[in-house]
GROMACS .gro file of C-alpha atoms in nm:
model
  436
    1UNK     CA    1  -1.133   0.965  -6.292
    2UNK     CA    2  -1.318   0.643  -6.204
    3UNK     CA    3  -1.148   0.643  -5.864
    4UNK     CA    4  -1.262   1.001  -5.798
    5UNK     CA    5  -1.618   0.913  -5.908
    6UNK     CA    6  -1.627   0.634  -5.652
    7UNK     CA    7  -1.577   0.890  -5.373
    8UNK     CA    8  -1.926   1.027  -5.443
    9UNK     CA    9  -2.071   0.677  -5.405
   10UNK     CA   10  -1.947   0.644  -5.048
   11UNK     CA   11  -2.153   0.867  -4.815
   12UNK     CA   12  -1.923   0.796  -4.519
   13UNK     CA   13  -1.608   0.898  -4.712
   14UNK     CA   14  -1.782   1.205  -4.855
   15UNK     CA   15  -1.886   1.309  -4.505
   16UNK     CA   16  -1.531   1.262  -4.375
   17UNK     CA   17  -1.384   1.471  -4.658
   18UNK     CA   18  -1.638   1.751  -4.608
   19UNK     CA   19  -1.568   1.749  -4.234
   20UNK     CA   20  -1.193   1.773  -4.299
   21UNK     CA   21  -1.226   2.060  -4.548
   22UNK     CA   22  -1.468   2.247  -4.319
   23UNK     CA   23  -1.222   2.234  -4.027
   24UNK     CA   24  -0.937   2.346  -4.255
   25UNK     CA   25  -1.155   2.639  -4.363
   26UNK     CA   26  -1.201   2.736  -3.996
   27UNK     CA   27  -0.823   2.727  -3.954
   28UNK     CA   28  -0.765   2.951  -4.257
   29UNK     CA   29  -1.033   3.192  -4.135
   30UNK     CA   30  -0.863   3.223  -3.797
   31UNK     CA   31  -0.534   3.318  -3.965
   32UNK     CA   32  -0.689   3.656  -4.053
   33UNK     CA   33  -0.808   3.741  -3.698
   34UNK     CA   34  -0.535   3.961  -3.541
   35UNK     CA   35  -0.426   3.990  -3.181
   36UNK     CA   36  -0.561   4.312  -3.022
   37UNK     CA   37  -0.317   4.602  -2.983
   38UNK     CA   38  -0.068   4.528  -3.267
   39UNK     CA   39   0.004   4.771  -3.552
   40UNK     CA   40  -0.039   4.553  -3.863
   41UNK     CA   41   0.132   4.804  -4.097
   42UNK     CA   42   0.448   4.819  -3.883
   43UNK     CA   43   0.445   4.440  -3.853
   44UNK     CA   44   0.429   4.396  -4.233
   45UNK     CA   45   0.728   4.626  -4.277
   46UNK     CA   46   0.927   4.425  -4.024
   47UNK     CA   47   0.854   4.087  -4.182
   48UNK     CA   48   0.949   4.220  -4.525
   49UNK     CA   49   1.305   4.247  -4.382
   50UNK     CA   50   1.298   3.916  -4.190
   51UNK     CA   51   1.233   3.657  -4.459
   52UNK     CA   52   1.569   3.478  -4.419
   53UNK     CA   53   1.556   3.457  -4.040
   54UNK     CA   54   1.382   3.228  -3.795
   55UNK     CA   55   1.076   3.452  -3.820
   56UNK     CA   56   1.041   3.360  -4.187
   57UNK     CA   57   1.065   2.988  -4.109
   58UNK     CA   58   0.811   3.010  -3.826
   59UNK     CA   59   0.579   3.219  -4.042
   60UNK     CA   60   0.588   2.949  -4.312
   61UNK     CA   61   0.489   2.676  -4.065
   62UNK     CA   62   0.216   2.895  -3.915
   63UNK     CA   63   0.061   2.949  -4.258
   64UNK     CA   64   0.128   3.323  -4.255
   65UNK     CA   65  -0.026   3.368  -3.910
   66UNK     CA   66   0.292   3.506  -3.751
   67UNK     CA   67   0.326   3.775  -4.019
   68UNK     CA   68  -0.030   3.886  -3.948
   69UNK     CA   69   0.017   3.827  -3.572
   70UNK     CA   70  -0.314   3.644  -3.567
   71UNK     CA   71  -0.468   3.427  -3.296
   72UNK     CA   72  -0.300   3.131  -3.473
   73UNK     CA   73   0.040   3.304  -3.491
   74UNK     CA   74   0.219   3.012  -3.324
   75UNK     CA   75   0.037   2.759  -3.540
   76UNK     CA   76   0.062   2.395  -3.442
   77UNK     CA   77   0.440   2.407  -3.391
   78UNK     CA   78   0.423   2.409  -3.006
   79UNK     CA   79   0.240   2.075  -3.027
   80UNK     CA   80   0.506   1.941  -3.267
   81UNK     CA   81   0.781   2.064  -3.031
   82UNK     CA   82   0.613   1.900  -2.731
   83UNK     CA   83   0.579   1.572  -2.925
   84UNK     CA   84   0.948   1.574  -3.019
   85UNK     CA   85   1.049   1.652  -2.659
   86UNK     CA   86   0.835   1.361  -2.534
   87UNK     CA   87   0.997   1.130  -2.791
   88UNK     CA   88   1.343   1.234  -2.675
   89UNK     CA   89   1.247   1.192  -2.309
   90UNK     CA   90   1.111   0.846  -2.381
   91UNK     CA   91   1.466   0.734  -2.465
   92UNK     CA   92   1.610   0.847  -2.129
   93UNK     CA   93   1.307   0.806  -1.900
   94UNK     CA   94   1.224   0.449  -1.789
   95UNK     CA   95   0.876   0.558  -1.678
   96UNK     CA   96   0.785   0.703  -2.019
   97UNK     CA   97   0.937   0.402  -2.194
   98UNK     CA   98   0.724   0.172  -1.978
   99UNK     CA   99   0.411   0.374  -2.060
  100UNK     CA  100   0.485   0.354  -2.432
  101UNK     CA  101   0.571  -0.017  -2.453
  102UNK     CA  102   0.392  -0.193  -2.169
  103UNK     CA  103   0.077   0.000  -2.092
  104UNK     CA  104  -0.071  -0.026  -2.443
  105UNK     CA  105  -0.356   0.208  -2.531
  106UNK     CA  106  -0.378   0.350  -2.177
  107UNK     CA  107  -0.008   0.437  -2.185
  108UNK     CA  108  -0.039   0.610  -2.523
  109UNK     CA  109  -0.332   0.817  -2.393
  110UNK     CA  110  -0.122   0.919  -2.095
  111UNK     CA  111   0.166   1.028  -2.319
  112UNK     CA  112  -0.083   1.221  -2.537
  113UNK     CA  113  -0.206   1.398  -2.223
  114UNK     CA  114   0.152   1.487  -2.128
  115UNK     CA  115   0.201   1.622  -2.482
  116UNK     CA  116  -0.102   1.848  -2.441
  117UNK     CA  117   0.027   1.983  -2.110
  118UNK     CA  118   0.367   2.041  -2.273
  119UNK     CA  119   0.199   2.225  -2.560
  120UNK     CA  120   0.026   2.466  -2.322
  121UNK     CA  121   0.350   2.527  -2.130
  122UNK     CA  122   0.551   2.593  -2.447
  123UNK     CA  123   0.277   2.821  -2.582
  124UNK     CA  124   0.267   3.029  -2.262
  125UNK     CA  125   0.646   3.073  -2.270
  126UNK     CA  126   0.650   3.161  -2.640
  127UNK     CA  127   0.350   3.393  -2.598
  128UNK     CA  128   0.530   3.585  -2.322
  129UNK     CA  129   0.844   3.608  -2.538
  130UNK     CA  130   0.644   3.736  -2.836
  131UNK     CA  131   0.457   3.993  -2.626
  132UNK     CA  132   0.782   4.119  -2.469
  133UNK     CA  133   0.957   4.126  -2.807
  134UNK     CA  134   0.676   4.315  -2.977
  135UNK     CA  135   0.683   4.585  -2.709
  136UNK     CA  136   1.056   4.643  -2.765
  137UNK     CA  137   1.045   4.624  -3.147
  138UNK     CA  138   0.976   4.881  -3.414
  139UNK     CA  139   0.941   4.874  -3.790
  140UNK     CA  140   1.227   4.980  -4.025
  141UNK     CA  141   1.064   5.325  -4.042
  142UNK     CA  142   1.061   5.354  -3.661
  143UNK     CA  143   0.691   5.289  -3.597
  144UNK     CA  144   0.621   5.092  -3.274
  145UNK     CA  145   0.472   4.747  -3.308
  146UNK     CA  146   0.240   4.775  -3.007
  147UNK     CA  147  -0.014   5.052  -2.975
  148UNK     CA  148  -0.061   5.027  -2.596
  149UNK     CA  149   0.209   4.830  -2.416
  150UNK     CA  150   0.196   4.708  -2.059
  151UNK     CA  151   0.094   4.411  -1.847
  152UNK     CA  152  -0.253   4.411  -2.002
  153UNK     CA  153  -0.109   4.361  -2.350
  154UNK     CA  154   0.118   4.080  -2.227
  155UNK     CA  155  -0.166   3.893  -2.058
  156UNK     CA  156  -0.397   3.939  -2.356
  157UNK     CA  157  -0.130   3.814  -2.599
  158UNK     CA  158  -0.042   3.509  -2.387
  159UNK     CA  159  -0.408   3.418  -2.339
  160UNK     CA  160  -0.494   3.468  -2.707
  161UNK     CA  161  -0.199   3.272  -2.845
  162UNK     CA  162  -0.246   2.988  -2.596
  163UNK     CA  163  -0.617   2.962  -2.672
  164UNK     CA  164  -0.543   2.971  -3.047
  165UNK     CA  165  -0.285   2.691  -3.031
  166UNK     CA  166  -0.503   2.475  -2.805
  167UNK     CA  167  -0.796   2.529  -3.043
  168UNK     CA  168  -0.575   2.426  -3.339
  169UNK     CA  169  -0.467   2.117  -3.147
  170UNK     CA  170  -0.835   2.032  -3.093
  171UNK     CA  171  -0.908   2.091  -3.463
  172UNK     CA  172  -0.629   1.852  -3.557
  173UNK     CA  173  -0.760   1.582  -3.324
  174UNK     CA  174  -1.112   1.624  -3.462
  175UNK     CA  175  -0.982   1.591  -3.819
  176UNK     CA  176  -0.795   1.273  -3.728
  177UNK     CA  177  -1.096   1.125  -3.547
  178UNK     CA  178  -1.386   1.230  -3.771
  179UNK     CA  179  -1.214   1.314  -4.098
  180UNK     CA  180  -0.949   1.162  -4.323
  181UNK     CA  181  -0.575   1.180  -4.265
  182UNK     CA  182  -0.359   1.311  -3.983
  183UNK     CA  183  -0.514   1.638  -3.868
  184UNK     CA  184  -0.193   1.795  -3.735
  185UNK     CA  185  -0.009   1.723  -4.061
  186UNK     CA  186  -0.299   1.858  -4.267
  187UNK     CA  187  -0.294   2.187  -4.075
  188UNK     CA  188   0.076   2.234  -4.153
  189UNK     CA  189   0.010   2.128  -4.513
  190UNK     CA  190  -0.272   2.381  -4.554
  191UNK     CA  191  -0.057   2.660  -4.412
  192UNK     CA  192   0.225   2.593  -4.659
  193UNK     CA  193   0.002   2.542  -4.964
  194UNK     CA  194  -0.190   2.864  -4.890
  195UNK     CA  195   0.117   3.066  -4.991
  196UNK     CA  196   0.166   2.895  -5.329
  197UNK     CA  197  -0.100   3.082  -5.534
  198UNK     CA  198   0.049   3.423  -5.448
  199UNK     CA  199   0.398   3.296  -5.536
  200UNK     CA  200   0.280   3.160  -5.872
  201UNK     CA  201   0.097   3.486  -5.952
  202UNK     CA  202   0.412   3.678  -5.868
  203UNK     CA  203   0.610   3.454  -6.107
  204UNK     CA  204   0.364   3.518  -6.391
  205UNK     CA  205   0.381   3.894  -6.326
  206UNK     CA  206   0.761   3.886  -6.342
  207UNK     CA  207   0.739   3.703  -6.675
  208UNK     CA  208   0.494   3.960  -6.808
  209UNK     CA  209   0.735   4.248  -6.734
  210UNK     CA  210   1.031   4.059  -6.882
  211UNK     CA  211   1.230   3.977  -6.567
  212UNK     CA  212   1.180   3.602  -6.630
  213UNK     CA  213   1.183   3.469  -6.987
  214UNK     CA  214   0.946   3.202  -7.115
  215UNK     CA  215   1.241   2.966  -7.166
  216UNK     CA  216   1.345   2.999  -6.801
  217UNK     CA  217   0.986   2.942  -6.692
  218UNK     CA  218   0.965   2.620  -6.898
  219UNK     CA  219   1.293   2.498  -6.748
  220UNK     CA  220   1.156   2.579  -6.404
  221UNK     CA  221   0.838   2.376  -6.471
  222UNK     CA  222   1.046   2.077  -6.585
  223UNK     CA  223   1.261   2.102  -6.270
  224UNK     CA  224   0.947   2.119  -6.053
  225UNK     CA  225   0.789   1.810  -6.209
  226UNK     CA  226   1.116   1.615  -6.190
  227UNK     CA  227   1.168   1.717  -5.826
  228UNK     CA  228   0.817   1.611  -5.727
  229UNK     CA  229   0.861   1.274  -5.900
  230UNK     CA  230   1.199   1.227  -5.730
  231UNK     CA  231   1.056   1.304  -5.385
  232UNK     CA  232   0.764   1.063  -5.434
  233UNK     CA  233   1.006   0.792  -5.553
  234UNK     CA  234   1.239   0.839  -5.254
  235UNK     CA  235   0.962   0.866  -4.996
  236UNK     CA  236   0.817   0.536  -5.116
  237UNK     CA  237   1.162   0.376  -5.131
  238UNK     CA  238   1.225   0.086  -4.891
  239UNK     CA  239   1.488  -0.173  -4.821
  240UNK     CA  240   1.298  -0.495  -4.750
  241UNK     CA  241   1.485  -0.742  -4.531
  242UNK     CA  242   1.340  -1.096  -4.575
  243UNK     CA  243   1.234  -1.276  -4.257
  244UNK     CA  244   1.150  -1.646  -4.239
  245UNK     CA  245   0.943  -1.801  -3.959
  246UNK     CA  246   1.007  -2.163  -3.868
  247UNK     CA  247   0.715  -2.403  -3.836
  248UNK     CA  248   0.608  -2.491  -3.484
  249UNK     CA  249   0.329  -2.706  -3.351
  250UNK     CA  250   0.101  -2.613  -3.063
  251UNK     CA  251  -0.136  -2.896  -2.978
  252UNK     CA  252  -0.284  -3.013  -3.306
  253UNK     CA  253  -0.227  -2.687  -3.493
  254UNK     CA  254   0.078  -2.589  -3.697
  255UNK     CA  255   0.199  -2.228  -3.687
  256UNK     CA  256   0.467  -2.040  -3.880
  257UNK     CA  257   0.639  -2.144  -4.195
  258UNK     CA  258   0.565  -1.820  -4.382
  259UNK     CA  259   0.804  -1.562  -4.525
  260UNK     CA  260   0.762  -1.189  -4.475
  261UNK     CA  261   0.989  -0.884  -4.478
  262UNK     CA  262   1.100  -0.595  -4.257
  263UNK     CA  263   1.060  -0.265  -4.450
  264UNK     CA  264   1.322   0.003  -4.377
  265UNK     CA  265   1.240   0.347  -4.519
  266UNK     CA  266   1.516   0.541  -4.692
  267UNK     CA  267   1.408   0.859  -4.513
  268UNK     CA  268   1.326   0.735  -4.164
  269UNK     CA  269   1.381   1.073  -3.996
  270UNK     CA  270   1.130   1.259  -4.217
  271UNK     CA  271   1.144   1.640  -4.211
  272UNK     CA  272   1.282   1.680  -3.859
  273UNK     CA  273   1.653   1.712  -3.966
  274UNK     CA  274   1.603   2.009  -4.205
  275UNK     CA  275   1.379   2.184  -3.950
  276UNK     CA  276   1.648   2.156  -3.682
  277UNK     CA  277   1.927   2.249  -3.926
  278UNK     CA  278   1.754   2.561  -4.060
  279UNK     CA  279   1.662   2.673  -3.707
  280UNK     CA  280   2.025   2.646  -3.591
  281UNK     CA  281   2.176   2.822  -3.892
  282UNK     CA  282   1.921   3.105  -3.900
  283UNK     CA  283   1.976   3.185  -3.533
  284UNK     CA  284   2.270   3.426  -3.602
  285UNK     CA  285   2.062   3.616  -3.860
  286UNK     CA  286   1.777   3.641  -3.611
  287UNK     CA  287   2.007   3.785  -3.341
  288UNK     CA  288   2.151   4.034  -3.590
  289UNK     CA  289   1.795   4.152  -3.663
  290UNK     CA  290   1.769   4.286  -3.306
  291UNK     CA  291   2.129   4.405  -3.263
  292UNK     CA  292   2.332   4.693  -3.402
  293UNK     CA  293   2.665   4.529  -3.308
  294UNK     CA  294   2.898   4.542  -3.612
  295UNK     CA  295   3.071   4.213  -3.530
  296UNK     CA  296   2.739   4.031  -3.505
  297UNK     CA  297   2.621   4.189  -3.830
  298UNK     CA  298   2.939   4.081  -4.013
  299UNK     CA  299   2.925   3.733  -3.859
  300UNK     CA  300   2.563   3.679  -3.962
  301UNK     CA  301   2.654   3.773  -4.320
  302UNK     CA  302   2.836   3.439  -4.350
  303UNK     CA  303   2.508   3.260  -4.273
  304UNK     CA  304   2.303   3.396  -4.560
  305UNK     CA  305   2.110   3.115  -4.736
  306UNK     CA  306   2.293   3.189  -5.064
  307UNK     CA  307   2.644   3.159  -4.915
  308UNK     CA  308   2.866   2.851  -4.965
  309UNK     CA  309   2.943   2.823  -4.592
  310UNK     CA  310   2.572   2.817  -4.508
  311UNK     CA  311   2.497   2.535  -4.753
  312UNK     CA  312   2.797   2.326  -4.647
  313UNK     CA  313   2.699   2.355  -4.279
  314UNK     CA  314   2.334   2.298  -4.372
  315UNK     CA  315   2.414   1.967  -4.542
  316UNK     CA  316   2.642   1.857  -4.257
  317UNK     CA  317   2.381   1.929  -3.987
  318UNK     CA  318   2.106   1.755  -4.188
  319UNK     CA  319   2.320   1.441  -4.219
  320UNK     CA  320   2.396   1.447  -3.846
  321UNK     CA  321   2.030   1.484  -3.744
  322UNK     CA  322   1.920   1.217  -3.993
  323UNK     CA  323   2.138   0.966  -3.807
  324UNK     CA  324   2.054   1.108  -3.464
  325UNK     CA  325   1.676   1.108  -3.508
  326UNK     CA  326   1.678   0.767  -3.680
  327UNK     CA  327   1.867   0.625  -3.382
  328UNK     CA  328   1.595   0.762  -3.152
  329UNK     CA  329   1.297   0.648  -3.361
  330UNK     CA  330   1.428   0.305  -3.466
  331UNK     CA  331   1.541   0.035  -3.219
  332UNK     CA  332   1.728  -0.251  -3.395
  333UNK     CA  333   1.779  -0.434  -3.065
  334UNK     CA  334   1.408  -0.444  -2.985
  335UNK     CA  335   1.319  -0.554  -3.339
  336UNK     CA  336   1.580  -0.834  -3.330
  337UNK     CA  337   1.443  -0.955  -2.995
  338UNK     CA  338   1.083  -0.957  -3.126
  339UNK     CA  339   1.185  -1.152  -3.436
  340UNK     CA  340   1.364  -1.409  -3.221
  341UNK     CA  341   1.070  -1.442  -2.979
  342UNK     CA  342   0.833  -1.511  -3.268
  343UNK     CA  343   1.061  -1.780  -3.408
  344UNK     CA  344   1.179  -1.576  -3.705
  345UNK     CA  345   1.523  -1.527  -3.857
  346UNK     CA  346   1.692  -1.346  -4.144
  347UNK     CA  347   1.835  -1.597  -4.396
  348UNK     CA  348   2.209  -1.633  -4.343
  349UNK     CA  349   2.205  -1.430  -4.017
  350UNK     CA  350   2.198  -1.586  -3.671
  351UNK     CA  351   1.914  -1.468  -3.442
  352UNK     CA  352   1.986  -1.234  -3.153
  353UNK     CA  353   2.287  -1.002  -3.151
  354UNK     CA  354   2.393  -1.088  -3.509
  355UNK     CA  355   2.049  -0.988  -3.635
  356UNK     CA  356   2.068  -0.658  -3.446
  357UNK     CA  357   2.409  -0.582  -3.596
  358UNK     CA  358   2.287  -0.666  -3.946
  359UNK     CA  359   1.976  -0.445  -3.917
  360UNK     CA  360   2.187  -0.163  -3.771
  361UNK     CA  361   2.436  -0.193  -4.058
  362UNK     CA  362   2.166  -0.187  -4.328
  363UNK     CA  363   1.990   0.105  -4.157
  364UNK     CA  364   2.314   0.305  -4.140
  365UNK     CA  365   2.372   0.257  -4.515
  366UNK     CA  366   2.024   0.357  -4.630
  367UNK     CA  367   2.015   0.650  -4.384
  368UNK     CA  368   2.322   0.792  -4.557
  369UNK     CA  369   2.143   0.790  -4.893
  370UNK     CA  370   1.832   0.930  -4.727
  371UNK     CA  371   2.038   1.214  -4.578
  372UNK     CA  372   2.187   1.293  -4.921
  373UNK     CA  373   1.838   1.297  -5.071
  374UNK     CA  374   1.700   1.533  -4.804
  375UNK     CA  375   2.006   1.759  -4.837
  376UNK     CA  376   1.968   1.779  -5.217
  377UNK     CA  377   1.601   1.878  -5.193
  378UNK     CA  378   1.673   2.139  -4.924
  379UNK     CA  379   1.962   2.298  -5.116
  380UNK     CA  380   1.755   2.313  -5.437
  381UNK     CA  381   1.590   2.653  -5.356
  382UNK     CA  382   1.930   2.824  -5.324
  383UNK     CA  383   2.033   2.689  -5.666
  384UNK     CA  384   1.710   2.801  -5.832
  385UNK     CA  385   1.732   3.150  -5.682
  386UNK     CA  386   2.099   3.203  -5.774
  387UNK     CA  387   2.079   3.055  -6.127
  388UNK     CA  388   1.727   3.137  -6.246
  389UNK     CA  389   1.614   3.418  -6.015
  390UNK     CA  390   1.310   3.224  -5.893
  391UNK     CA  391   1.102   3.462  -5.676
  392UNK     CA  392   0.990   3.192  -5.430
  393UNK     CA  393   1.135   2.894  -5.250
  394UNK     CA  394   1.049   2.578  -5.438
  395UNK     CA  395   1.195   2.286  -5.247
  396UNK     CA  396   1.330   2.239  -4.900
  397UNK     CA  397   1.139   2.143  -4.589
  398UNK     CA  398   0.807   2.281  -4.711
  399UNK     CA  399   0.806   2.066  -5.026
  400UNK     CA  400   0.898   1.753  -4.829
  401UNK     CA  401   0.608   1.818  -4.592
  402UNK     CA  402   0.359   1.892  -4.873
  403UNK     CA  403   0.446   1.579  -5.074
  404UNK     CA  404   0.463   1.354  -4.767
  405UNK     CA  405   0.126   1.468  -4.628
  406UNK     CA  406  -0.040   1.449  -4.971
  407UNK     CA  407   0.085   1.091  -5.020
  408UNK     CA  408  -0.040   0.990  -4.676
  409UNK     CA  409  -0.378   1.158  -4.737
  410UNK     CA  410  -0.427   0.983  -5.073
  411UNK     CA  411  -0.312   0.653  -4.924
  412UNK     CA  412  -0.575   0.671  -4.650
  413UNK     CA  413  -0.851   0.753  -4.902
  414UNK     CA  414  -0.740   0.462  -5.117
  415UNK     CA  415  -0.737   0.220  -4.822
  416UNK     CA  416  -1.084   0.336  -4.715
  417UNK     CA  417  -1.226   0.285  -5.063
  418UNK     CA  418  -1.068  -0.057  -5.115
  419UNK     CA  419  -1.190  -0.172  -4.773
  420UNK     CA  420  -1.545  -0.085  -4.887
  421UNK     CA  421  -1.505  -0.302  -5.199
  422UNK     CA  422  -1.459  -0.004  -5.431
  423UNK     CA  423  -1.186   0.047  -5.687
  424UNK     CA  424  -0.897   0.249  -5.545
  425UNK     CA  425  -0.834   0.616  -5.608
  426UNK     CA  426  -0.553   0.535  -5.852
  427UNK     CA  427  -0.754   0.266  -6.030
  428UNK     CA  428  -0.615  -0.025  -5.830
  429UNK     CA  429  -0.792  -0.260  -5.598
  430UNK     CA  430  -1.117  -0.449  -5.607
  431UNK     CA  431  -1.385  -0.373  -5.860
  432UNK     CA  432  -1.719  -0.240  -5.745
  433UNK     CA  433  -1.920  -0.530  -5.612
  434UNK     CA  434  -2.294  -0.580  -5.624
  435UNK     CA  435  -2.357  -0.394  -5.300
  436UNK     CA  436  -2.616  -0.119  -5.315
   0.00000   0.00000   0.00000
């Protein structure tokens, strides 16, 4: 607790934390403000039947805003989508690559501006699709979703959803600038964590009526703790490639001669592969939700989350996207060239092309283990539901995001405290000095 006590001794850190929590409170408040003209009762009935479709996934990332059809119904996902699209375009566009690598801070600001424009464009398109879909949808009991349909409802919905997403994007940037941690990640984190208390209460209620025994609940708690520890261990896991720098003399000064390392994360791709994989596999179930075609209904039955075919395809697509996204995010050729320019080399490996091949080979091996780790965590909810009857999804993409963001948030607090000569949050770092 000494690390937590030190937070109160730093007025700047306390102010940053209060600012972050205040902005998150504004976000959670906005989740409960609905879009005008939507029947909330009919919407709740629809989402009760759409938990295993794309609507359920999007609702999780929007923090429950889509289920309530609030002003934050789209959440921050349009911004995430625009960022991913810009990253993919950077690989094929020489102009964007030049902005990212050669223009420095000015180039990054330009790419950030393009991302904002892309966010608005994606939000307008998605807002129009949601407004059109709501007008044509009805609840399982036949009640219409929209009270007064027409062009006015479409324009109001597009304007409201776009303003809500842009406001969330601004909140995230303010959290990053004036608070602690990555604001965009914290918004997603808060949306996922907000659903945990209700799920835990539901579990306790099921135990009280006898549907879940105390023994099963204890096993579930052990599995939860072990899974969290495993995720933390894997997310911190690195393969460190040693790099030596030869000594060189410039004028009267000697440079180089030190030894460092190149850290390669086991899970370089992060949570992008399971997001893509779940979106692809839940697409048939989403189409079947709007269609009465018997063939489509039978075909979508093979893509239920508890089916063997679904899980096999899920693992295969995750492994593919782990390699694909790692290849986009990590450039062994550029790293090998930078090491050679700085006079460095990997012991036993010749500089240049041999170094690139070696880094690529090591990255391919650890990415395979990272893909297996992500697949195991994402398949865990299906196992818990089928074997223990767990009433909520513990594991998968949401757990990876929650643990990853929490680790990053704590790491930034620890770095801030240590840089101010205070003991770290986990009891590591410098002792409190004589500053007052």
